[in-house]
Each structure stands twice: as structure tokens, then as C-alpha cells.
Amino acid sequence: MLQIRDLTYRIAGRTLLEDASVHIPMGHKVGLVGRNGTGKSTLFKLITQEIHADSGDLKMRNGARLGILPQEAPGGPESLLQTVLDADIERKNLLDEAETATDPARIADIHVRLADIDAHTAESRAAKILSGLGFDHEAQQRSCSSFSGGWRTRVALAGTLFAEPDLLLLDEPSNYLDLEATLWLENFLKSYQRTLIIISHDRDLLNNVAETIIHLDQLKLVKYTGNYDFFEKTRAEKIALAEGMAKKQEAQRKHLQSFVDRFRAKASKARQAQSRVKMLEKLKPIASVMEEYTVNFTFPTPEPLSSPIISMEECAAGYSEASHVLKHLNLRIDMDDRIALLGSNGNGKSTFAKLIAGRLKTQLGQLQKSSKLKIGFFAQHQLDEMRPEESAYQHLSEKMGNAGQSQVRARLGQFGFNRDKSDVAVKQLSGGEKARLNFCLLSVEKPHLLILDEPTNHLDVDAREALVQGLNGFDGAVLLISHDPHLVSLVADDLWLVSDGGVAPYNGDMNDYKKFVLEQARAGAVGKKISVGDIAVAVPSTPKLSGKEARKARAQARAALAPKKKEVSKLEKRVQKLEEEIKKHEEILANPETYDKGADYQADLVAKIGKLKGDLETTEEEWMTAQEELEELEAT
């Protein structure tokens, strides 16, 4: 389908690709990965011929149709459904020609071709895609111009998918979507029958869709057969092997150089010395494959507070007294809670986050917070509110007050800002760097509760993993809104559904929710609606029960499993955290500087390690018991 040979591209004196080559066969699903700024989106522009390479060849199969999300989203008076139908240019042209054609042979050809491309199912296929991306039957009949830019971008994506191009290029498609639409898109792409190249930082999307990973690394395109997890494992092994070879080569170089230095002046050894000089010249260095510096997210431990830190009783919230976006909220948040909010965009997730953060007042009811509660709030609009002319250092220095320069730079370093980068004006920082600076700023006050509204939009895969580790090492509470199912599943212990003006605990895990989202999309494509009460529908109904009875049985089964699943998940994370703490303390104990701090300090470290190991043993026993109980429940 696509052949790239010795491709070189430079921009503003910087080389992004140099003699890069790769072959993508027809029908393959490929994930294109690499750190931000390495040239992934540039490669897409080269494929679409928006820009041209300095040298090399890039060839597509003759006659192949290319599909990529248009730069301008649709916004005309046509309905969403009609806009998506019109995205299939061949179908539209054939239908237009059929209205005016008079030659019987041509009319026959038109109808044969319409049958070949399944034109008779076009409307239902377009409706299913729109439904999956969050548009119900009523919305599909509205004009494009009546929707905001973000929703029109979804319509453009729907049209691109509906056209079924032979080569589909998707650049961070989940950035435009909420979690529900992302889950649907993943399922759609898994069954896509043509060639796909996708740029994404969503690990789950790459693992579940891509069969091949192409890594843009050191100006080359390196191909790995397998999903993202396989690529990551193979890449790590490759790095370890190269490091070992480089060390071995360096030892060989030193040995040869030593011989040359000792015997070059001796006539009896001159020939051997000269021979070794030639060997040194031929000893090409092993190409460095060392990973670039990966950022850490370090959230300081807050002062302990009694639970609940927040409680709500019959609360209502909204943006005008005339209407409530959310109502009848009866919830509590404890110090150790890890909560992810589920629900389609527009249902009130961000409204709930603003209410908890104090950015929005309650219209009815009582919302009580601990008097000493500190909240750290991350939202995308905060990135745009930073002072563009000032540096990261200036932002943080102001936030830290009387702190010295070394303290400010040390904290910036924890979030991946070296001295040079911390002095650059914010307007010159990438989206990912601004996001990291925002995390750095909100960590200063040692918040008890982190509220994170789409925190990963600008973070690459490595930074997302670092965020997972940072949040799992945080001792406070977390309230998370994210379209990244990998982040949600690894961080959240509890799922709350925001729907129909309410917020309520969801009795299930991410797999259950994914099944519900797909069923909801199928129902929405034909104009049906699924109520919140039907969320328990997660597995096919059994023939012996009516639909209502089957839903009730599945709801009861999942309600019984949910507390045990939550217990197992919490214990697993507790085991992981204890292991990390033990490792950290053992590294301190092994540091020679530790023994300059006196016997009491060493004894205290040994005592802490002993206690942690005791806690780990107890927690592992609890985890194994809970896991066995869960397996027994699942078997019944």
C-alpha cells in the first residue's frame, strides 16, 4: 500500500527524516509512535503531498483512495447525517449522475457500482458512526452550523471514517473525543478492513488496534511487528543490548589504544601497532539508542485530614438560576478516594469538577468541605491563561513566594525542566511542557485533592506513564476526567457516572462500561435511547429470561462483584506502593552518604524498611484472599 525509500526531509535547518525507509502492506493497521516533535505529523503531510521531501521516494498503490481528517471542520446548513453521507465523494457523484444519465449502458454501470460500494446501506452506516461519536438520532438531523467547533470536528471524523479510504491516516483522533467516543472508535478501527496508520499517545488504542508499530527514532523509521506493549518490550531489550555492545566496544577500543600507545615507538612492534591503528579506525561506534530524559510527576504528601473531606446533600449546580445542570447530588469524597467520572461530553463532568473545586457555587443543598482542605485543579483552559512572555521559572518563583532560586529550580527539575528550558518564555513551550508546568504549579500548595480534567491531551506515552506513577504514589484523593482508558483503569478505584442530571457510583469496571458504550451506540444509531438504569447491560442476555429479567440478573451479578473488584484493585495498588517505598528506602540505605549521618539515622531507616516489609507481607496475604474470593464469585 505504501512504500517509503530513503526519505529525507529538513525544515529550518533541522533534519526530521534522513534516509528513512519502510514498507506498509495493504490491509495492515500501523501505529506511528515517537516523542513529541520528532516528525510524526510531518510524515503525514509528506504522505498527503502537502509538503515534499528533499530526497527519496514515497509511493502509494495506484488508484488507492487516501483519507485524512480535513483541516477545516464542516459548518454548513446540511444535516450531520447528510454531511457524512456527502463525504463519500464517489457515492455522491454516482447518485448525482444517476439523476441525469440517459445512456442505458451507463445507467447500468452506475447501479452496479452503487451496489458494489453498498450504497443502499449508506444511511444506516453513517448513522451508526455518528451515534458512536456521540450524536443521537435527533442531533443527526440538525445542521452542522448549529454545533460548536469541537463537535463539528467529530462530524469531520465521522465523514472520514464513513468514506472508508484505502489508506486512512489518523493523527491523535482521541484528542477530539471523550472517553465514550474513544472506546467506540477503538472498536470501529479494530474491524476496519483497509490500511490504517494512526498517530496516538493512547496506549490502549495502540494495543487493541495496531498490529505493527513504526517508531520514528533518530531520523529513521523502525518497524516492529506487534502491538505497543510488544514494541515497548522489544525496544527495551534493544537498548539493553546496544548498551552492552557499546561497553564491550569501548573496552576493546581502550585495549587497542593502550597497545598503540605502548609500542608505536618500538621498531619491533611498529607493524603490530600500525595494524591496531587501522583496527581503531575501522571500529565504528555503536549507534546510541539511549532513551531521552523522561519526566517525573512528583506530588508532595499533604497533611492528613479526617474523612470525608467533601460531602454533598441534595446539591444542585448550574450556570443560571433557571436551570440546573446537576441536581440531587448526595455524595462524599474521602482522603483516599480515586474517582473517575464517566459520561458523554455535555452531561456535566466539568461542571461537577468546577463545583468540587469551588469554581462554581451550589444553587441548592449543602456542600461541606474540611476547613483545611487544599485542592489542586488541572484544566485545559489554564494552559491558555499562563503569561506567555514569562518563563516557567518566573511562574513558579511567584507561586513559591520566598523560596530561593535553588529550591525553585529543583522543583522545576522534578517535572522535567532543566535550567535552559525553565528560562524559556511560556509561549515557546509545547503543549506537553505547558501541561507539566501546570502540574508543577498546582503541586506547590501540597493539595489534599487533585482534580484533573483531561490531563493527558498534550502528553506523550512516556509522560502519561509517568503521570500514572505519580498519581499512584500520591497520598491524597484524585478526581479524574479523562478520555484515556489506560489512565482511568490504572488510577481510579471508583467510577462515577454523570448522566441525566445526576452523579452516581457505577457498579462495574472499565470493561463493563466499554460494553455498555458500544451497546448504547448501536441503539442510538436507530433512534433508541438507553436509560441510566440500563447501564448494567454488559453481557448477552440468556434465552431463558426476558430482556427485563436478564438486565436485572446481570445488574445483581455485577453489583455483587463490584465491591470485591474494588477491594482487589485497592490491595494491588497498595502492594505496588509498598514495594516502591521499600525499594526507595533500600536505595537510601545503600548510598555511602547515609553512613555519614550517624547510627540513629541508619537504625531509623532499617526500622522503616522492616515495618514496610511487614506491611507488604500482610497486604499480599489480604490481596491473595480477596483475589480467591473474587474468582469464586465470578465462577458462580
XYZ file of C-alpha atoms in Angstrom:
636
model
C 0.000 0.000 0.000
C 2.756 2.458 0.926
C 6.476 2.298 0.128
C 8.913 4.808 1.629
C 12.522 4.657 0.434
C 15.478 6.749 1.628
C 13.224 9.655 2.577
C 14.956 12.833 3.803
C 13.181 15.972 4.976
C 14.591 19.118 6.564
C 12.874 22.221 7.862
C 14.539 25.451 9.008
C 17.933 23.757 9.075
C 16.671 20.885 11.216
C 16.567 17.328 9.876
C 13.435 15.349 10.796
C 13.923 12.344 8.495
C 17.155 11.096 6.939
C 17.304 8.147 4.512
C 14.209 6.700 6.227
C 12.638 3.616 4.664
C 9.640 1.433 5.477
C 7.045 -0.692 3.660
C 3.401 -0.891 4.774
C 1.462 -3.737 3.105
C -2.176 -3.405 2.127
C -4.646 -4.037 4.953
C -2.183 -3.510 7.802
C -3.028 -1.438 10.875
C 0.008 0.583 11.917
C 0.706 2.730 14.965
C 3.186 5.558 14.293
C 4.958 6.473 17.541
C 7.809 8.691 18.676
C 8.427 11.521 21.073
C 6.690 14.842 20.518
C 8.474 16.938 17.907
C 10.216 14.061 16.112
C 8.176 14.498 12.915
C 5.177 12.144 13.020
C 2.668 14.723 11.786
C 5.246 15.903 9.238
C 5.359 12.372 7.803
C 1.568 12.504 7.321
C 1.978 15.775 5.401
C 4.581 14.101 3.198
C 2.207 11.189 2.503
C -0.625 13.557 1.559
C 1.829 15.656 -0.521
C 1.002 18.771 1.461
C 4.799 19.144 1.642
C 7.551 17.469 -0.369
C 10.681 15.607 0.684
C 14.202 16.841 -0.027
C 15.088 13.415 -1.407
C 13.840 9.844 -1.535
C 10.650 8.190 -2.773
C 7.182 7.872 -1.271
C 4.730 5.822 -3.342
C 1.146 4.670 -2.767
C -0.621 1.875 -4.613
C -2.064 3.132 -7.894
C -5.692 4.198 -7.588
C -5.711 3.991 -3.795
C -8.004 6.468 -2.033
C -6.377 8.447 0.776
C -8.345 9.638 3.814
C -7.263 12.150 6.448
C -9.194 14.434 8.774
C -9.791 17.741 6.908
C -8.174 20.839 8.381
C -11.463 22.742 8.345
C -14.471 21.138 10.028
C -17.813 21.301 8.161
C -20.212 24.065 9.174
C -22.911 24.406 6.524
C -26.724 24.182 6.705
C -26.781 20.476 5.817
C -27.718 17.962 8.499
C -24.994 15.959 10.195
C -26.237 12.801 8.510
C -26.199 14.393 5.056
C -22.742 15.888 5.677
C -21.335 12.462 6.493
C -23.066 10.858 3.502
C -21.569 13.513 1.208
C -18.070 12.669 2.482
C -18.119 9.589 0.237
C -17.361 11.533 -2.953
C -17.721 8.543 -5.292
C -21.178 7.655 -3.958
C -22.308 11.292 -4.132
C -21.078 11.682 -7.714
C -22.713 8.423 -8.805
C -26.055 9.420 -7.286
C -25.854 12.850 -8.934
C -25.002 11.270 -12.286
C -27.845 8.742 -11.948
C -30.297 11.669 -11.864
C -29.228 12.905 -15.304
C -27.777 9.869 -17.141
C -29.704 8.761 -20.249
C -27.447 6.106 -21.749
C -28.807 2.681 -20.681
C -25.331 1.145 -20.519
C -24.027 3.961 -18.317
C -27.090 3.760 -16.066
C -26.454 0.045 -15.646
C -22.787 0.689 -14.805
C -23.773 3.311 -12.215
C -26.164 0.966 -10.429
C -23.664 -1.901 -10.492
C -21.051 0.341 -8.927
C -23.532 1.635 -6.335
C -24.248 -1.976 -5.388
C -20.519 -2.735 -5.190
C -19.952 0.067 -2.681
C -23.023 -0.845 -0.587
C -24.767 2.438 -1.366
C -28.109 1.063 -0.164
C -26.742 0.712 3.411
C -25.004 4.106 3.402
C -27.519 5.936 5.574
C -27.564 3.286 8.303
C -23.729 3.052 8.273
C -23.398 6.831 8.556
C -25.936 6.899 11.397
C -24.027 4.213 13.315
C -20.770 6.155 13.019
C -22.379 9.395 14.162
C -24.048 7.606 17.051
C -20.753 6.075 18.119
C -19.173 9.527 18.139
C -21.868 10.905 20.433
C -24.701 12.141 18.177
C -28.144 10.711 18.891
C -30.884 10.386 16.267
C -32.224 13.883 16.925
C -28.770 15.502 16.716
C -28.065 13.798 13.401
C -30.931 15.736 11.814
C -29.614 19.144 12.939
C -27.426 21.353 10.762
C -23.637 21.374 11.177
C -23.654 25.111 11.787
C -25.662 24.647 14.994
C -22.783 22.784 16.687
C -19.603 24.132 18.280
C -16.177 23.641 16.693
C -15.287 20.594 18.775
C -18.452 18.755 17.813
C -18.025 19.690 14.133
C -14.560 18.137 14.280
C -16.281 14.907 15.312
C -18.534 15.226 12.268
C -15.434 15.584 10.071
C -14.001 12.433 11.682
C -17.296 10.622 11.060
C -17.153 11.585 7.386
C -13.553 10.407 7.050
C -14.422 7.032 8.609
C -17.595 6.670 6.529
C -15.726 7.224 3.245
C -13.658 4.075 4.017
C -10.462 5.205 2.225
C -7.927 2.573 1.180
C -5.318 4.315 3.347
C -6.702 6.027 6.437
C -4.430 8.456 8.316
C -5.500 9.466 11.839
C -3.447 11.962 13.860
C -4.351 11.833 17.574
C -8.064 11.198 16.879
C -8.951 10.708 20.558
C -7.901 14.310 21.338
C -11.244 15.399 19.880
C -13.253 12.811 21.789
C -14.496 11.945 25.244
C -13.909 8.528 26.804
C -17.158 7.093 25.439
C -16.409 8.077 21.832
C -12.788 6.892 22.223
C -13.974 3.435 23.288
C -16.318 3.275 20.308
C -13.574 4.444 17.901
C -11.234 1.731 19.159
C -13.875 -0.921 18.406
C -14.548 0.570 14.956
C -10.880 0.632 13.965
C -10.320 -2.950 15.142
C -12.741 -4.106 12.440
C -11.555 -1.665 9.744
C -10.791 -3.725 6.638
C -8.403 -1.355 4.880
C -4.965 0.096 5.667
C -4.668 2.330 8.714
C -1.827 4.482 10.075
C -2.606 6.097 13.407
C -0.585 8.557 15.481
C -1.670 8.258 19.077
C -0.423 8.551 22.646
C -3.306 6.358 23.830
C -1.692 3.075 24.872
C -4.958 1.115 24.892
C -5.849 2.320 21.406
C -2.433 1.275 20.057
C -2.507 -2.073 21.872
C -6.005 -3.020 20.734
C -5.886 -1.701 17.160
C -2.317 -1.690 15.823
C -0.745 -4.896 14.501
C 2.504 -3.117 13.619
C 4.353 -0.247 15.292
C 6.609 2.128 13.339
C 8.919 4.090 15.627
C 10.233 7.410 14.352
C 13.581 7.378 16.136
C 16.856 9.131 15.398
C 15.586 10.308 11.980
C 14.714 6.740 10.910
C 11.532 4.672 10.639
C 11.962 1.431 12.603
C 9.302 -1.252 12.171
C 8.149 -3.652 14.917
C 5.618 -6.420 14.258
C 3.175 -6.435 17.159
C 1.208 -4.016 19.326
C 2.532 -1.220 21.535
C 3.344 -3.424 24.534
C 5.409 -5.700 22.281
C 7.192 -2.675 20.800
C 7.993 -1.299 24.250
C 9.362 -4.659 25.436
C 11.434 -5.173 22.279
C 12.689 -1.596 22.389
C 13.866 -2.021 25.992
C 15.702 -5.220 25.054
C 17.300 -3.441 22.092
C 18.508 -0.605 24.320
C 19.964 -3.038 26.856
C 21.718 -4.977 24.080
C 23.133 -1.838 22.467
C 24.377 -0.547 25.813
C 26.106 -3.871 26.425
C 27.688 -3.825 22.948
C 28.801 -0.218 23.385
C 30.508 -1.031 26.689
C 32.206 -4.054 25.138
C 33.354 -1.972 22.168
C 34.690 0.771 24.438
C 36.722 -1.796 26.371
C 38.116 -3.124 23.090
C 38.949 0.415 21.945
C 40.818 1.154 25.186
C 42.768 -2.103 24.887
C 43.828 -1.346 21.294
C 44.711 2.250 22.139
C 46.804 1.087 25.084
C 48.797 -1.260 22.811
C 49.344 1.517 20.258
C 50.485 3.985 22.909
C 52.951 1.495 24.416
C 54.542 0.056 21.278
C 54.197 2.613 18.483
C 57.757 3.904 19.083
C 59.319 0.424 19.207
C 60.616 -0.804 15.872
C 59.972 -4.439 16.794
C 56.296 -3.710 17.406
C 55.745 -0.954 14.832
C 53.895 -3.188 12.361
C 51.552 -4.581 15.052
C 50.936 -1.087 16.371
C 50.109 0.203 12.889
C 47.758 -2.732 12.385
C 45.896 -1.820 15.548
C 45.671 1.833 14.457
C 43.822 0.620 11.347
C 41.574 -1.541 13.538
C 40.740 1.505 15.648
C 39.851 3.484 12.531
C 37.501 0.720 11.367
C 35.871 0.338 14.775
C 32.692 2.302 14.113
C 30.852 3.428 17.243
C 27.636 1.638 18.178
C 24.711 3.940 17.368
C 23.375 5.414 20.572
C 19.871 4.245 21.426
C 19.777 5.731 24.872
C 16.304 6.916 25.804
C 15.833 10.639 26.236
C 15.148 12.016 29.678
C 11.685 11.039 30.866
C 9.786 13.420 33.110
C 8.660 12.529 36.619
C 5.485 13.780 38.269
C 6.125 14.260 41.968
C 3.181 15.238 44.148
C 4.141 16.054 47.750
C 2.411 14.307 50.643
C -0.372 16.510 52.067
C -1.158 16.914 55.747
C -3.626 14.234 56.898
C -7.319 15.149 57.142
C -10.272 13.269 58.579
C -12.768 11.865 56.084
C -14.974 12.894 54.472
C -13.069 15.845 53.057
C -16.147 16.783 50.981
C -19.796 15.872 51.498
C -22.880 16.833 49.491
C -26.503 16.702 50.490
C -29.191 17.316 47.852
C -26.870 19.682 45.978
C -27.710 21.271 42.641
C -25.404 23.228 40.342
C -25.570 25.047 37.048
C -24.819 28.309 35.274
C -28.171 30.045 35.732
C -30.824 30.044 38.414
C -33.404 28.994 35.833
C -31.880 25.571 35.200
C -29.696 23.011 36.933
C -27.055 21.050 35.029
C -26.725 18.691 38.006
C -29.159 18.040 40.854
C -29.892 15.713 43.772
C -26.197 15.179 44.494
C -25.716 13.074 47.642
C -22.061 12.088 47.634
C -18.894 12.142 49.724
C -15.192 12.177 48.910
C -12.684 10.670 51.337
C -8.959 11.288 51.684
C -8.018 8.010 49.961
C -10.598 8.101 47.135
C -9.551 7.668 43.487
C -12.592 8.556 41.395
C -13.031 8.756 37.614
C -16.063 10.487 36.130
C -17.777 8.716 33.227
C -20.366 10.092 30.847
C -20.547 11.716 27.431
C -19.454 15.300 26.872
C -22.188 17.759 27.761
C -23.585 15.706 30.634
C -21.864 17.767 33.328
C -18.499 16.191 34.195
C -16.633 19.502 34.031
C -19.495 21.208 35.877
C -19.118 18.691 38.703
C -15.348 19.217 38.759
C -15.809 23.003 38.987
C -18.337 22.551 41.787
C -15.904 20.435 43.825
C -13.026 22.832 43.074
C -15.048 25.827 44.295
C -15.124 27.458 40.843
C -18.912 27.065 40.835
C -21.321 27.626 43.733
C -24.137 25.309 44.710
C -27.598 26.521 43.742
C -29.369 24.232 46.203
C -28.425 21.921 49.050
C -25.401 21.719 51.311
C -21.784 21.183 50.219
C -19.371 20.892 53.104
C -15.569 20.819 52.908
C -12.897 20.246 55.508
C -11.732 23.646 56.765
C -8.082 22.829 55.954
C -8.779 21.248 52.565
C -6.434 22.283 49.728
C -7.447 21.480 46.155
C -5.239 21.310 43.064
C -7.261 21.822 39.873
C -5.907 20.973 36.396
C -7.948 22.131 33.399
C -7.061 22.755 29.763
C -8.085 26.423 29.843
C -5.396 27.063 32.476
C -2.721 26.377 29.849
C -4.061 29.297 27.807
C -4.177 31.569 30.862
C -0.428 31.393 31.554
C 1.515 34.603 30.967
C 3.061 33.981 27.528
C 6.052 36.306 27.882
C 7.164 34.925 31.255
C 9.200 31.766 31.830
C 8.416 28.622 33.800
C 10.876 29.849 36.421
C 9.042 33.181 36.783
C 5.658 31.442 37.120
C 6.873 29.069 39.807
C 9.009 31.628 41.641
C 5.941 33.809 42.128
C 3.953 30.801 43.318
C 6.628 29.714 45.827
C 6.999 33.182 47.355
C 10.158 33.460 49.439
C 11.756 30.249 48.189
C 15.335 30.534 46.945
C 16.397 30.067 43.341
C 17.838 26.597 44.024
C 14.522 25.425 45.523
C 12.520 26.751 42.585
C 14.814 25.134 40.024
C 14.864 21.864 41.964
C 11.064 21.638 41.847
C 11.037 22.502 38.129
C 13.592 19.747 37.615
C 11.203 17.237 39.197
C 8.781 17.953 36.348
C 11.375 17.739 33.566
C 12.514 21.369 33.253
C 16.290 21.787 33.089
C 17.843 25.228 33.568
C 17.633 26.212 29.902
C 14.048 25.055 29.449
C 12.871 26.692 32.691
C 14.050 30.099 31.406
C 12.224 29.895 28.057
C 9.104 32.052 27.588
C 5.899 30.050 28.077
C 4.700 30.952 24.577
C 7.626 28.926 23.188
C 6.791 25.811 25.211
C 4.968 22.865 23.648
C 1.523 21.811 24.840
C 3.064 18.943 26.821
C 5.563 21.269 28.504
C 2.798 23.693 29.467
C 0.833 20.793 30.944
C 3.845 19.725 33.026
C 4.326 23.295 34.229
C 0.667 23.399 35.257
C 1.153 20.200 37.298
C 4.269 21.715 38.862
C 2.373 24.867 39.866
C -0.589 23.067 41.409
C 1.709 20.799 43.451
C 3.231 23.740 45.367
C 0.483 24.001 47.978
C 0.536 20.254 48.753
C -3.134 19.706 47.807
C -5.232 17.045 49.540
C -7.382 16.580 46.425
C -6.247 16.647 42.781
C -8.999 17.403 40.260
C -7.744 16.580 36.776
C -9.872 17.498 33.738
C -8.370 15.827 30.631
C -4.773 15.995 31.903
C -3.203 13.888 29.120
C -4.261 15.784 25.974
C -0.732 17.068 25.299
C 1.308 14.320 26.972
C 3.162 11.602 25.052
C 3.034 7.934 26.074
C 6.062 8.140 28.383
C 4.747 11.247 30.132
C 1.360 9.561 30.581
C 3.050 6.587 32.240
C 4.973 8.970 34.489
C 1.675 10.639 35.426
C 0.172 7.243 36.320
C 3.129 6.526 38.599
C 2.955 9.992 40.148
C -0.770 9.720 40.889
C -0.432 6.210 42.297
C 2.304 7.471 44.606
C 0.186 10.439 45.756
C -1.264 10.133 49.271
C -4.299 12.349 48.694
C -7.571 11.983 46.788
C -7.952 12.132 42.990
C -10.970 13.131 40.882
C -10.271 12.338 37.218
C -11.921 13.190 33.911
C -10.086 11.552 31.012
C -10.622 10.023 27.579
C -7.627 7.728 28.217
C -8.988 4.340 29.416
C -5.461 3.200 30.319
C -5.076 6.102 32.759
C -8.563 5.578 34.202
C -8.108 1.844 34.749
C -4.705 2.231 36.438
C -5.537 5.215 38.654
C -9.242 5.069 39.541
C -10.681 2.735 42.179
C -14.223 4.092 41.813
C -16.207 5.051 38.715
C -18.985 7.646 38.962
C -21.437 8.093 36.099
C -22.584 11.602 35.177
C -25.850 11.277 33.267
C -29.379 12.680 33.112
C -28.514 15.496 35.518
C -27.157 13.224 38.231
C -23.921 11.726 39.510
C -23.942 8.197 40.925
C -21.459 5.354 41.567
C -21.177 2.930 38.652
C -21.240 -0.729 39.657
C -18.744 -2.166 37.221
C -15.248 -1.775 35.802
C -13.951 -0.273 32.563
C -14.597 -3.459 30.596
C -18.245 -3.405 31.677
C -18.512 0.255 30.764
C -16.936 -0.325 27.361
C -19.584 -2.948 26.568
C -22.305 -0.550 27.639
C -20.918 2.265 25.457
C -20.908 0.036 22.380
C -24.449 -1.150 23.040
C -25.570 2.432 23.576
C -24.024 3.441 20.233
C -25.824 0.594 18.441
C -29.128 1.630 19.961
C -28.538 5.310 19.212
C -27.949 4.587 15.510
C -31.589 3.553 15.126
C -33.045 6.291 17.306
C -33.347 4.354 20.562
C -32.242 5.587 23.948
C -30.755 3.673 26.857
C -31.531 4.995 30.313
C -29.054 5.132 33.181
C -30.770 2.124 34.714
C -29.812 0.013 31.704
C -26.097 0.525 32.308
C -25.976 -2.871 33.946
C -26.441 -4.417 30.477
C -22.941 -5.740 29.945
C -23.231 -9.318 28.660
C -25.594 -11.017 26.175
C -28.937 -11.984 27.672
C -29.706 -15.661 28.189
C -32.573 -17.146 26.150
C -34.434 -18.322 29.260
C -35.025 -14.805 30.594
C -36.940 -11.876 29.204
C -34.961 -8.734 28.384
C -36.053 -7.066 31.608
C -35.274 -10.137 33.716
C -31.877 -10.580 32.032
C -30.933 -6.963 32.714
C -31.987 -7.330 36.330
C -29.986 -10.553 36.742
C -26.879 -9.045 35.227
C -27.246 -5.923 37.356
C -27.474 -8.038 40.508
C -24.453 -10.133 39.493
C -22.335 -7.070 38.798
C -23.480 -5.345 41.973
C -22.227 -8.371 43.927
C -18.869 -8.370 42.125
C -18.191 -4.618 42.215
C -17.170 -4.275 45.913
C -14.827 -7.259 45.680
C -13.259 -5.966 42.447
C -12.718 -2.618 44.141
C -11.113 -4.313 47.148
C -8.758 -6.352 44.926
C -7.780 -3.265 42.932
C -7.005 -1.232 46.053
C -4.917 -4.037 47.542
C -2.961 -4.448 44.274
C -2.109 -0.745 44.271
C -1.213 -0.907 47.957
C 1.218 -3.779 47.242
C 2.789 -1.796 44.398
C 3.154 1.314 46.548
C 4.759 -0.631 49.427
C 7.225 -2.294 47.039
C 8.197 1.134 45.663
C 8.653 2.513 49.193
C 10.848 -0.428 50.201
C 12.977 -0.003 47.075
C 13.367 3.738 47.724
C 14.463 3.225 51.356
C 16.841 0.399 50.433
C 18.493 2.635 47.833
C 18.978 5.303 50.502
C 20.444 2.709 52.853
C 22.860 1.545 50.145
C 24.070 5.094 49.493
C 27.522 5.664 51.090
C 26.432 9.151 52.177
C 23.897 7.554 54.513
C 26.708 6.324 56.757
C 27.915 9.882 57.311
C 24.637 10.752 59.030
C 25.089 8.712 62.174
C 23.906 5.416 63.631
C 20.490 6.744 64.672
C 19.645 7.705 61.101
C 20.697 4.282 59.837
C 18.753 2.492 62.570
C 15.653 4.519 61.721
C 15.971 3.533 58.043
C 16.351 -0.150 58.929
C 13.288 0.056 61.201
C 11.221 1.713 58.452
C 12.225 -0.953 55.933
C 11.310 -3.672 58.412
C 7.887 -2.157 59.045
C 7.245 -1.700 55.327
C 8.141 -5.329 54.643
C 5.797 -6.440 57.401
C 3.004 -4.313 55.919
C 3.778 -5.746 52.471
C 3.518 -9.336 53.707
C 0.168 -8.621 55.399
C -1.189 -6.779 52.357
C -0.111 -9.558 49.970
C -1.973 -12.108 52.103
C -5.087 -9.915 52.074
C -4.778 -9.462 48.305
C -4.476 -13.224 47.653
C -7.500 -13.931 49.842
C -9.578 -11.239 48.123
C -8.490 -12.498 44.681
C -9.566 -16.045 45.528
C -12.933 -14.777 46.780
C -13.409 -12.760 43.572
C -12.613 -15.795 41.397
C -15.162 -17.839 43.335
C -17.815 -15.153 42.824
C -17.053 -14.953 39.085
C -17.311 -18.721 38.763
C -20.817 -18.829 40.268
